[in-house]
Amino acid sequence: MDTESREKRVVFADSVQIDKAVMAIANQINEEYKEKSPLLIGILKGSFVFLADLARKLDMAVEIDFIGLSSYHEQKKSTGKISLYCEPSAIIRGRDVILVEDLVDTGLSTSFAVDYVKNEGANSVKLCALLDKKSCRVVDVAVDYFGFDLPDRFVVGYGMDYNEKYRHLKDIIILGDE
Ligand code: PRP
């Protein structure tokens, strides 16, 4: 981590805890999608590490795609504006889609993604999020598979960033201002 940064950090979940949580989610999906071949759609960019770990714990034939969404933040808070900068390349019509998110905060990004895949004609849509920050919801979003409840704190690592830094960290770190 950047040693010159003045932000204070506390580990929220280390790599062992994360691995256990991802395994628990994979077990549920393995059970529920036994006879299916779901299309996993990772919401970029934050989900890329979680999606890579989750996919390698799944037993069925999955397909993988991505949707690029950006929610604009000011002072670590969402402004509520979402932009779609990269559409999935897969044909979604008739597919059983599992949206894969690192974090559901206001719910605006995931709600946008759910509407997108429904409009594209998905047969079913479920939402999988490693972290669920329920106290910050602005729109009602049901998370079907999740790893950790997250209090109202700003986290980085395991794919998540602050100003594009820290995505490569193995642990999930709470970032606070000193
Ligand atoms: C973060 C995170 C989620 C989204 C959650 O992404 O990865 O996708 O915000 O916030 P919401 O529930 O309030 O919409 P961000 O827009 O920062 O983009 P990134 O994944 O590229 O970092």
Coordinates of N, CA, C and O and ligand atoms in Angstrom, one line a residue:
M1 N 0.8 -1.2 0.0 CA 0.0 0.0 0.0 C 0.9 1.3 0.0 O 2.0 1.2 0.5
D2 N 0.4 2.3 -0.5 CA 1.1 3.6 -0.6 C 1.5 4.1 0.8 O 0.6 4.5 1.6
T3 N 2.7 4.0 1.1 CA 3.2 4.4 2.5 C 3.1 5.9 2.8 O 3.1 6.3 3.9
E4 N 3.0 6.7 1.7 CA 3.0 8.1 1.9 C 1.6 8.6 2.1 O 1.4 9.8 2.5
S5 N 0.6 7.8 1.8 CA -0.8 8.2 2.0 C -1.1 8.5 3.5 O -0.6 7.9 4.3
R6 N -1.9 9.5 3.7 CA -2.2 9.9 5.1 C -3.6 9.3 5.6 O -4.1 9.6 6.6
E7 N -4.1 8.3 4.7 CA -5.4 7.7 5.2 C -5.1 6.6 6.2 O -4.2 5.9 6.1
K8 N -6.0 6.5 7.2 CA -5.9 5.5 8.2 C -6.6 4.3 7.7 O -7.7 4.4 7.1
R9 N -6.0 3.1 7.9 CA -6.6 1.8 7.4 C -6.8 0.8 8.5 O -6.0 0.6 9.3
V10 N -7.9 0.1 8.4 CA -8.3 -1.0 9.3 C -8.7 -2.2 8.4 O -9.5 -1.9 7.4
V11 N -8.3 -3.4 8.7 CA -8.7 -4.5 7.9 C -10.2 -4.9 8.2 O -10.5 -5.1 9.4
F12 N -11.0 -4.9 7.2 CA -12.4 -5.3 7.4 C -12.5 -6.8 7.2 O -13.2 -7.5 8.0
A13 N -11.9 -7.4 6.2 CA -11.9 -8.8 6.0 C -10.6 -9.2 5.3 O -10.2 -8.5 4.4
D14 N -9.9 -10.2 5.9 CA -8.6 -10.6 5.3 C -8.8 -11.6 4.2 O -10.0 -12.1 4.0
S15 N -7.8 -12.0 3.6 CA -7.9 -12.9 2.4 C -8.5 -14.3 2.8 O -9.2 -14.9 2.0
V16 N -8.2 -14.7 4.0 CA -8.8 -16.0 4.5 C -10.3 -15.9 4.7 O -11.1 -16.7 4.2
Q17 N -10.7 -14.8 5.3 CA -12.2 -14.6 5.5 C -12.9 -14.4 4.2 O -14.0 -14.8 4.0
I18 N -12.3 -13.7 3.3 CA -12.9 -13.4 2.0 C -13.1 -14.8 1.3 O -14.1 -15.1 0.7
D19 N -12.0 -15.6 1.3 CA -12.1 -16.9 0.6 C -13.2 -17.7 1.1 O -14.0 -18.4 0.4
K20 N -13.4 -17.7 2.5 CA -14.5 -18.5 3.1 C -15.9 -17.9 2.6 O -16.8 -18.7 2.3
A21 N -16.0 -16.6 2.6 CA -17.3 -16.0 2.1 C -17.6 -16.3 0.7 O -18.7 -16.6 0.3
V22 N -16.5 -16.3 -0.2 CA -16.7 -16.6 -1.6 C -17.1 -18.0 -1.8 O -18.0 -18.4 -2.6
M23 N -16.5 -18.9 -1.0 CA -16.8 -20.3 -1.0 C -18.3 -20.6 -0.7 O -19.0 -21.4 -1.3
A24 N -18.7 -19.9 0.4 CA -20.1 -20.1 0.8 C -21.1 -19.6 -0.3 O -22.1 -20.3 -0.5
I25 N -20.8 -18.5 -1.0 CA -21.6 -18.1 -2.1 C -21.6 -19.1 -3.2 O -22.6 -19.4 -3.8
A26 N -20.4 -19.6 -3.5 CA -20.3 -20.5 -4.6 C -21.1 -21.8 -4.3 O -21.7 -22.4 -5.2
N27 N -21.0 -22.2 -3.0 CA -21.8 -23.4 -2.7 C -23.3 -23.2 -2.9 O -23.9 -24.2 -3.4
Q28 N -23.8 -22.1 -2.6 CA -25.2 -21.8 -2.9 C -25.5 -21.8 -4.3 O -26.5 -22.4 -4.8
I29 N -24.7 -21.2 -5.1 CA -24.9 -21.1 -6.6 C -24.8 -22.5 -7.2 O -25.6 -22.9 -8.0
N30 N -23.8 -23.3 -6.7 CA -23.6 -24.6 -7.2 C -24.9 -25.5 -7.0 O -25.3 -26.3 -7.8
E31 N -25.5 -25.3 -5.8 CA -26.7 -26.0 -5.5 C -27.9 -25.6 -6.3 O -28.6 -26.4 -6.9
E32 N -28.0 -24.2 -6.5 CA -29.2 -23.7 -7.1 C -29.2 -23.7 -8.7 O -30.2 -23.7 -9.3
Y33 N -28.0 -23.8 -9.2 CA -27.8 -23.8 -10.7 C -27.3 -25.1 -11.3 O -26.8 -25.1 -12.4
K34 N -27.4 -26.2 -10.5 CA -26.9 -27.5 -10.8 C -27.2 -27.8 -12.3 O -26.3 -28.3 -13.0
E35 N -28.4 -27.7 -12.7 CA -28.8 -28.1 -14.0 C -28.7 -27.0 -15.1 O -29.3 -27.1 -16.2
K36 N -28.2 -25.9 -14.7 CA -28.2 -24.7 -15.6 C -26.8 -24.3 -16.0 O -25.8 -24.7 -15.4
S37 N -26.7 -23.4 -17.0 CA -25.4 -22.8 -17.3 C -25.6 -21.3 -17.3 O -25.9 -20.7 -18.3
P38 N -25.4 -20.7 -16.1 CA -25.7 -19.3 -16.0 C -24.7 -18.4 -16.7 O -23.5 -18.8 -16.9
L39 N -25.1 -17.2 -17.0 CA -24.2 -16.2 -17.5 C -23.9 -15.2 -16.4 O -24.8 -14.5 -15.8
L40 N -22.6 -15.2 -16.0 CA -22.2 -14.3 -14.9 C -21.8 -13.0 -15.6 O -21.0 -13.0 -16.5
I41 N -22.4 -11.9 -15.1 CA -22.0 -10.6 -15.6 C -21.4 -9.8 -14.5 O -22.1 -9.4 -13.5
G42 N -20.2 -9.5 -14.6 CA -19.5 -8.7 -13.5 C -19.7 -7.2 -13.9 O -19.6 -6.8 -15.0
I43 N -20.0 -6.5 -12.8 CA -20.1 -5.0 -13.0 C -18.8 -4.4 -12.7 O -18.2 -4.4 -11.6
L44 N -18.2 -3.8 -13.8 CA -16.9 -3.3 -13.8 C -16.9 -1.9 -13.0 O -17.9 -1.2 -13.1
K45 N -15.7 -1.6 -12.5 CA -14.5 -2.4 -12.5 C -14.4 -3.2 -11.2 O -13.7 -4.2 -11.2
G46 N -15.0 -2.8 -10.2 CA -14.7 -3.3 -8.8 C -14.9 -4.8 -8.6 O -14.3 -5.4 -7.8
S47 N -15.7 -5.4 -9.5 CA -16.0 -6.9 -9.3 C -15.0 -7.8 -9.9 O -15.1 -9.0 -9.7
F48 N -14.0 -7.3 -10.5 CA -13.1 -8.2 -11.3 C -12.4 -9.3 -10.5 O -12.2 -10.4 -10.9
V49 N -12.0 -8.9 -9.3 CA -11.3 -9.9 -8.4 C -12.3 -10.9 -7.9 O -12.1 -12.1 -7.9
F50 N -13.4 -10.4 -7.4 CA -14.4 -11.3 -6.8 C -14.9 -12.3 -7.9 O -15.1 -13.5 -7.7
L51 N -15.2 -11.7 -9.1 CA -15.7 -12.6 -10.2 C -14.7 -13.7 -10.5 O -15.1 -14.9 -10.7
A52 N -13.5 -13.3 -10.6 CA -12.4 -14.3 -10.9 C -12.4 -15.4 -9.9 O -12.3 -16.6 -10.2
D53 N -12.4 -15.1 -8.6 CA -12.4 -16.1 -7.5 C -13.7 -16.9 -7.5 O -13.6 -18.1 -7.3
L54 N -14.8 -16.2 -7.6 CA -16.1 -16.9 -7.6 C -16.2 -17.9 -8.7 O -16.6 -19.1 -8.5
A55 N -15.9 -17.5 -9.9 CA -16.1 -18.4 -11.1 C -15.2 -19.7 -11.0 O -15.7 -20.7 -11.4
R56 N -14.1 -19.5 -10.3 CA -13.2 -20.7 -10.2 C -13.7 -21.7 -9.1 O -13.1 -22.8 -9.0
K57 N -14.7 -21.3 -8.4 CA -15.3 -22.2 -7.4 C -16.6 -22.8 -7.8 O -17.3 -23.5 -7.1
L58 N -17.0 -22.4 -9.0 CA -18.3 -22.9 -9.5 C -18.1 -24.2 -10.3 O -17.1 -24.4 -11.1
D59 N -19.1 -25.2 -10.2 CA -18.9 -26.5 -10.8 C -19.6 -26.6 -12.2 O -19.2 -27.4 -13.0
M60 N -20.5 -25.7 -12.5 CA -21.3 -25.9 -13.7 C -20.6 -25.1 -14.8 O -19.6 -24.3 -14.6
A61 N -21.1 -25.3 -16.1 CA -20.5 -24.5 -17.2 C -21.0 -23.1 -17.2 O -22.2 -22.9 -17.6
V62 N -20.2 -22.2 -16.7 CA -20.7 -20.8 -16.7 C -20.1 -20.0 -17.9 O -19.1 -20.5 -18.5
E63 N -20.8 -19.0 -18.3 CA -20.2 -18.0 -19.2 C -20.0 -16.7 -18.5 O -20.7 -16.4 -17.5
I64 N -19.0 -16.0 -18.9 CA -18.6 -14.8 -18.2 C -18.6 -13.6 -19.1 O -18.2 -13.6 -20.3
D65 N -19.2 -12.5 -18.6 CA -19.2 -11.2 -19.4 C -19.2 -10.1 -18.4 O -19.1 -10.3 -17.2
F66 N -19.1 -8.9 -18.9 CA -19.0 -7.7 -18.0 C -19.9 -6.6 -18.5 O -20.2 -6.5 -19.7
I67 N -20.3 -5.7 -17.6 CA -20.9 -4.5 -18.0 C -20.1 -3.4 -17.3 O -19.8 -3.5 -16.1
G68 N -19.9 -2.3 -18.0 CA -19.1 -1.2 -17.4 C -20.0 -0.1 -16.9 O -20.7 0.5 -17.8
L69 N -20.1 0.1 -15.6 CA -20.9 1.1 -15.1 C -20.0 2.0 -14.2 O -19.1 1.5 -13.5
S70 N -20.3 3.2 -14.1 CA -19.6 4.1 -13.2 C -20.6 5.0 -12.5 O -21.5 5.6 -13.1
S71 N -20.4 5.0 -11.1 CA -21.3 5.9 -10.3 C -20.3 7.0 -9.9 O -19.2 6.7 -9.4
Y72 N -20.7 8.2 -10.1 CA -19.8 9.3 -9.7 C -19.8 9.6 -8.2 O -20.9 9.6 -7.6
H73 N -18.6 9.7 -7.7 CA -18.5 9.9 -6.2 C -17.9 11.3 -5.9 O -17.1 11.8 -6.7
E74 N -18.4 11.9 -4.8 CA -17.7 13.1 -4.3 C -17.5 12.8 -2.8 O -18.4 12.4 -2.1
Q75 N -16.3 13.0 -2.4 CA -15.9 12.7 -1.0 C -16.4 11.3 -0.5 O -17.0 11.1 0.5
K76 N -16.1 10.3 -1.3 CA -16.4 8.9 -1.0 C -17.9 8.6 -1.0 O -18.3 7.6 -0.5
K77 N -18.7 9.5 -1.4 CA -20.2 9.2 -1.5 C -20.7 9.3 -2.9 O -20.2 10.1 -3.7
S78 N -21.6 8.5 -3.2 CA -22.2 8.4 -4.6 C -23.0 9.7 -4.8 O -23.7 10.2 -3.9
T79 N -22.9 10.2 -6.0 CA -23.7 11.4 -6.4 C -25.1 11.0 -6.9 O -25.9 11.8 -7.2
G80 N -25.2 9.7 -7.2 CA -26.4 9.2 -7.8 C -26.5 9.1 -9.3 O -27.4 8.7 -9.9
K81 N -25.4 9.6 -9.9 CA -25.3 9.6 -11.4 C -24.6 8.3 -11.9 O -23.5 8.0 -11.4
I82 N -25.3 7.5 -12.7 CA -24.7 6.3 -13.2 C -24.4 6.5 -14.7 O -25.3 6.9 -15.5
S83 N -23.3 6.0 -15.2 CA -23.1 6.0 -16.7 C -22.7 4.6 -17.1 O -22.0 3.9 -16.4
L84 N -23.2 4.2 -18.3 CA -22.9 2.9 -18.9 C -21.9 3.1 -19.9 O -22.1 3.8 -20.9
Y85 N -20.6 2.6 -19.7 CA -19.5 2.9 -20.7 C -19.1 1.6 -21.4 O -18.3 1.7 -22.3
C86 N -19.7 0.5 -21.1 CA -19.3 -0.8 -21.8 C -20.5 -1.8 -21.7 O -20.9 -2.1 -20.5
E87 N -21.1 -2.1 -22.8 CA -22.2 -3.1 -22.8 C -21.7 -4.5 -22.9 O -20.6 -4.8 -23.5
P88 N -22.4 -5.5 -22.3 CA -22.0 -6.9 -22.4 C -22.0 -7.3 -23.9 O -22.8 -6.8 -24.7
S89 N -21.1 -8.2 -24.2 CA -21.1 -8.7 -25.6 C -22.0 -9.9 -25.8 O -22.4 -10.3 -26.9
A90 N -22.3 -10.6 -24.7 CA -23.1 -11.8 -24.8 C -24.6 -11.5 -25.2 O -25.1 -10.4 -24.9
I91 N -25.2 -12.5 -25.8 CA -26.7 -12.4 -26.0 C -27.4 -12.8 -24.7 O -27.2 -13.9 -24.2
I92 N -28.1 -11.9 -24.2 CA -28.7 -12.0 -22.8 C -30.1 -12.7 -22.9 O -30.5 -13.4 -21.9
R93 N -30.7 -12.5 -24.0 CA -32.1 -13.0 -24.2 C -32.2 -14.5 -23.8 O -31.4 -15.3 -24.3
G94 N -33.1 -14.9 -22.9 CA -33.3 -16.3 -22.5 C -32.3 -16.8 -21.5 O -32.4 -18.0 -21.1
R95 N -31.3 -16.0 -21.1 CA -30.2 -16.6 -20.2 C -30.6 -16.4 -18.8 O -31.4 -15.5 -18.4
D96 N -30.0 -17.3 -17.9 CA -30.1 -17.1 -16.5 C -28.9 -16.3 -16.1 O -27.8 -16.8 -16.1
V97 N -29.1 -15.1 -15.7 CA -28.0 -14.1 -15.5 C -27.8 -14.0 -14.0 O -28.7 -13.9 -13.2
I98 N -26.5 -14.1 -13.6 CA -26.2 -13.7 -12.2 C -25.3 -12.5 -12.3 O -24.2 -12.5 -12.9
L99 N -25.8 -11.4 -11.8 CA -25.0 -10.1 -11.8 C -24.0 -10.2 -10.6 O -24.4 -10.6 -9.5
V100 N -22.7 -9.9 -10.8 CA -21.7 -10.0 -9.8 C -21.2 -8.6 -9.5 O -20.6 -8.0 -10.3
E101 N -21.4 -8.2 -8.2 CA -21.0 -6.9 -7.7 C -20.0 -7.1 -6.6 O -20.1 -8.0 -5.8
D102 N -19.1 -6.2 -6.4 CA -18.2 -6.2 -5.2 C -19.0 -5.6 -4.1 O -19.0 -6.1 -3.0
L103 N -19.8 -4.5 -4.3 CA -20.4 -3.8 -3.3 C -21.8 -3.2 -3.7 O -21.8 -2.6 -4.8
V104 N -22.8 -3.4 -2.9 CA -24.1 -2.6 -3.2 C -24.2 -1.6 -2.1 O -24.2 -1.9 -0.9
D105 N -24.2 -0.3 -2.5 CA -24.2 0.8 -1.6 C -25.6 1.5 -1.7 O -26.6 1.0 -1.1
T106 N -25.7 2.5 -2.5 CA -27.1 3.1 -2.7 C -28.0 2.1 -3.5 O -29.2 2.2 -3.4
G107 N -27.4 1.2 -4.2 CA -28.2 0.3 -5.0 C -28.4 0.8 -6.4 O -29.0 0.1 -7.3
L108 N -28.0 2.0 -6.7 CA -28.3 2.6 -8.0 C -27.6 1.9 -9.2 O -28.2 1.6 -10.2
S109 N -26.3 1.5 -9.0 CA -25.6 0.8 -10.0 C -26.2 -0.6 -10.3 O -26.5 -0.9 -11.5
T110 N -26.5 -1.3 -9.3 CA -27.1 -2.7 -9.5 C -28.5 -2.6 -10.0 O -28.9 -3.4 -10.8
S111 N -29.2 -1.6 -9.5 CA -30.6 -1.5 -10.0 C -30.6 -1.1 -11.5 O -31.3 -1.7 -12.3
F112 N -29.6 -0.3 -11.9 CA -29.4 0.0 -13.4 C -29.1 -1.3 -14.1 O -29.6 -1.6 -15.2
A113 N -28.2 -2.1 -13.6 CA -27.7 -3.4 -14.2 C -28.9 -4.4 -14.3 O -29.1 -5.0 -15.3
V114 N -29.7 -4.5 -13.2 CA -30.8 -5.4 -13.2 C -31.8 -5.0 -14.3 O -32.3 -5.8 -15.1
D115 N -32.1 -3.7 -14.4 CA -33.0 -3.2 -15.5 C -32.5 -3.5 -16.8 O -33.2 -3.9 -17.7
Y116 N -31.2 -3.3 -17.0 CA -30.5 -3.5 -18.3 C -30.7 -5.0 -18.7 O -31.2 -5.2 -19.9
V117 N -30.4 -5.9 -17.9 CA -30.5 -7.3 -18.3 C -31.9 -7.8 -18.5 O -32.2 -8.6 -19.3
K118 N -32.8 -7.2 -17.7 CA -34.3 -7.5 -17.9 C -34.7 -7.0 -19.2 O -35.4 -7.7 -20.0
N119 N -34.3 -5.8 -19.6 CA -34.7 -5.2 -20.9 C -34.2 -6.0 -22.0 O -34.7 -6.0 -23.1
E120 N -33.0 -6.6 -21.8 CA -32.4 -7.4 -22.9 C -33.0 -8.8 -23.0 O -32.6 -9.7 -23.8
G121 N -34.0 -9.1 -22.1 CA -34.8 -10.4 -22.2 C -34.2 -11.6 -21.4 O -34.5 -12.7 -21.8
A122 N -33.5 -11.3 -20.3 CA -33.0 -12.4 -19.5 C -34.1 -13.3 -19.0 O -35.2 -12.8 -18.7
N123 N -33.9 -14.6 -18.9 CA -34.9 -15.5 -18.4 C -35.0 -15.3 -16.9 O -36.1 -15.4 -16.4
S124 N -33.9 -15.1 -16.2 CA -33.9 -14.9 -14.8 C -32.7 -14.0 -14.4 O -31.7 -14.0 -15.2
V125 N -32.9 -13.2 -13.4 CA -31.8 -12.4 -12.9 C -31.6 -12.5 -11.4 O -32.6 -12.3 -10.7
K126 N -30.4 -12.8 -11.0 CA -30.1 -12.8 -9.6 C -28.9 -11.9 -9.3 O -28.1 -11.7 -10.2
L127 N -28.8 -11.4 -8.1 CA -27.7 -10.5 -7.8 C -26.8 -11.1 -6.7 O -27.3 -11.5 -5.6
C128 N -25.6 -11.1 -7.0 CA -24.6 -11.6 -6.1 C -23.6 -10.5 -5.7 O -23.0 -9.9 -6.6
A129 N -23.5 -10.2 -4.4 CA -22.6 -9.0 -4.0 C -21.8 -9.5 -2.9 O -22.3 -10.1 -1.9
L130 N -20.5 -9.2 -2.9 CA -19.6 -9.6 -1.8 C -20.0 -8.8 -0.6 O -20.0 -9.3 0.5
L131 N -20.2 -7.5 -0.8 CA -20.5 -6.6 0.4 C -21.8 -6.0 0.2 O -22.1 -5.5 -0.9
D132 N -22.6 -5.9 1.3 CA -23.9 -5.3 1.2 C -24.0 -4.2 2.3 O -24.0 -4.5 3.5
K133 N -24.0 -2.9 1.8 CA -24.1 -1.8 2.7 C -25.5 -1.3 2.8 O -25.9 -0.3 2.2
K134 N -26.3 -2.1 3.5 CA -27.8 -1.9 3.5 C -28.2 -0.5 4.0 O -29.2 0.0 3.5
S135 N -27.4 0.0 4.9 CA -27.9 1.3 5.6 C -27.8 2.5 4.6 O -28.4 3.5 4.9
C136 N -27.2 2.3 3.4 CA -27.0 3.4 2.5 C -28.0 3.3 1.3 O -27.8 4.1 0.3
R137 N -28.9 2.4 1.3 CA -29.8 2.2 0.1 C -30.6 3.4 -0.2 O -31.2 4.0 0.7
V138 N -30.7 3.7 -1.5 CA -31.6 4.8 -2.0 C -32.7 4.1 -2.8 O -33.8 4.6 -2.8
V139 N -32.3 3.0 -3.5 CA -33.4 2.3 -4.2 C -33.4 0.8 -3.6 O -32.4 0.3 -3.2
D140 N -34.6 0.2 -3.7 CA -34.8 -1.1 -3.2 C -34.1 -2.1 -4.1 O -34.5 -2.3 -5.3
V141 N -33.1 -2.8 -3.6 CA -32.4 -3.8 -4.4 C -32.3 -5.1 -3.6 O -31.8 -5.0 -2.4
A142 N -32.7 -6.2 -4.1 CA -32.6 -7.4 -3.3 C -31.3 -8.2 -3.7 O -31.1 -8.5 -4.9
V143 N -30.5 -8.4 -2.7 CA -29.2 -9.1 -3.0 C -29.5 -10.6 -2.7 O -29.8 -10.9 -1.5
D144 N -29.4 -11.4 -3.7 CA -29.7 -12.9 -3.5 C -28.6 -13.6 -2.8 O -28.8 -14.6 -2.1
Y145 N -27.3 -13.3 -3.1 CA -26.2 -14.0 -2.5 C -25.2 -12.9 -2.1 O -24.8 -12.0 -2.9
F146 N -24.8 -12.9 -0.8 CA -23.9 -11.9 -0.3 C -22.9 -12.5 0.7 O -23.2 -13.5 1.3
G147 N -21.8 -11.8 0.8 CA -20.7 -12.3 1.7 C -20.8 -11.7 3.1 O -20.9 -12.3 4.1
F148 N -20.7 -10.3 3.1 CA -20.6 -9.6 4.3 C -21.6 -8.4 4.3 O -21.7 -7.7 3.3
D149 N -22.2 -8.2 5.5 CA -22.9 -6.9 5.7 C -21.8 -5.9 6.0 O -20.9 -6.1 6.9
L150 N -21.9 -4.7 5.4 CA -20.9 -3.7 5.6 C -21.5 -2.5 6.2 O -22.5 -2.0 5.7
P151 N -21.0 -2.0 7.4 CA -21.5 -0.8 8.0 C -21.2 0.4 7.0 O -20.5 0.2 6.0
D152 N -21.6 1.6 7.4 CA -21.4 2.7 6.5 C -20.0 3.2 6.6 O -19.7 4.2 7.2
R153 N -19.1 2.4 6.0 CA -17.7 2.8 6.0 C -17.2 2.7 4.5 O -17.7 1.9 3.7
F154 N -16.1 3.4 4.2 CA -15.6 3.3 2.8 C -14.5 2.3 2.8 O -13.5 2.3 3.5
V155 N -14.6 1.3 1.9 CA -13.6 0.2 1.8 C -12.9 0.2 0.4 O -13.5 0.6 -0.6
V156 N -11.7 -0.3 0.5 CA -10.9 -0.5 -0.7 C -10.3 -1.9 -0.7 O -10.3 -2.6 0.3
G157 N -9.6 -2.3 -1.8 CA -9.0 -3.6 -1.9 C -9.9 -4.6 -2.5 O -11.1 -4.4 -2.6
Y158 N -9.3 -5.7 -2.9 CA -10.0 -6.9 -3.5 C -10.9 -6.3 -4.6 O -12.0 -6.7 -4.8
G159 N -10.3 -5.5 -5.4 CA -11.0 -4.9 -6.6 C -11.5 -3.5 -6.4 O -11.7 -2.8 -7.4
M160 N -11.7 -3.1 -5.2 CA -12.3 -1.8 -4.9 C -11.3 -0.7 -4.7 O -10.2 -1.0 -4.2
D161 N -11.6 0.5 -5.1 CA -10.6 1.6 -5.2 C -11.0 2.8 -4.5 O -12.2 3.0 -4.1
Y162 N -10.0 3.7 -4.3 CA -10.3 5.1 -4.0 C -9.4 5.9 -5.0 O -8.2 5.7 -5.0
N163 N -10.0 6.6 -5.8 CA -9.3 7.3 -6.9 C -8.4 6.4 -7.7 O -7.3 6.7 -8.0
E164 N -9.0 5.2 -8.0 CA -8.3 4.2 -8.8 C -7.1 3.5 -8.1 O -6.4 2.7 -8.7
K165 N -6.9 3.8 -6.8 CA -5.8 3.1 -6.1 C -6.4 2.0 -5.3 O -7.6 2.0 -4.9
Y166 N -5.5 1.1 -4.9 CA -5.8 0.0 -3.9 C -6.5 -1.2 -4.4 O -6.8 -2.1 -3.7
R167 N -6.9 -1.2 -5.7 CA -7.7 -2.4 -6.2 C -7.0 -3.7 -6.1 O -7.6 -4.8 -6.0
H168 N -5.7 -3.7 -6.1 CA -4.8 -4.9 -6.1 C -4.7 -5.5 -4.7 O -4.2 -6.6 -4.6
L169 N -5.1 -4.9 -3.7 CA -4.9 -5.4 -2.3 C -5.7 -6.7 -2.1 O -6.8 -6.8 -2.5
K170 N -5.0 -7.6 -1.4 CA -5.7 -8.9 -1.1 C -6.8 -8.8 -0.1 O -7.8 -9.6 -0.1
D171 N -6.7 -7.9 0.9 CA -7.6 -7.8 1.9 C -8.6 -6.6 1.6 O -8.3 -5.8 0.7
I172 N -9.7 -6.6 2.3 CA -10.7 -5.5 2.2 C -10.4 -4.6 3.4 O -10.4 -5.0 4.5
I173 N -10.1 -3.3 3.0 CA -9.6 -2.4 4.0 C -10.6 -1.2 4.2 O -11.1 -0.7 3.2
I174 N -10.8 -0.8 5.5 CA -11.6 0.4 5.7 C -10.7 1.6 5.6 O -9.7 1.6 6.3
L175 N -11.1 2.5 4.8 CA -10.3 3.7 4.6 C -10.9 4.9 5.3 O -12.1 5.2 5.0
G176 N -10.2 5.5 6.2 CA -10.8 6.6 6.9 C -9.8 7.8 6.9 O -8.6 7.6 6.7
D177 N -10.3 9.0 7.0 CA -9.4 10.1 7.0 C -8.9 10.3 8.4 O -9.6 10.2 9.4
E178 N -7.6 10.6 8.5 CA -7.0 10.8 9.8 C -7.4 12.2 10.4 O -7.7 13.1 9.6
Ligands
PRP1 C1 -18.7 1.1 -7.0 C2 -18.9 -0.4 -6.7 C3 -20.3 -0.7 -7.2 C4 -21.0 0.7 -7.0 C5 -21.9 0.6 -5.8 O1 -18.4 1.2 -8.3 O2 -18.0 -1.2 -7.4 O3 -20.3 -1.0 -8.6 O4 -20.0 1.7 -6.7 O5 -22.5 1.8 -5.5 P1 -24.0 2.1 -5.6 O6 -24.7 0.9 -5.0 O7 -24.1 3.3 -4.8 O8 -24.4 2.3 -7.0 P2 -17.9 2.6 -8.9 O9 -19.0 3.3 -9.6 O10 -17.1 3.3 -7.9 O11 -16.9 2.1 -10.1 P3 -15.7 1.0 -10.1 O12 -16.4 -0.3 -9.8 O13 -15.2 1.2 -11.4 O14 -14.8 1.5 -9.0

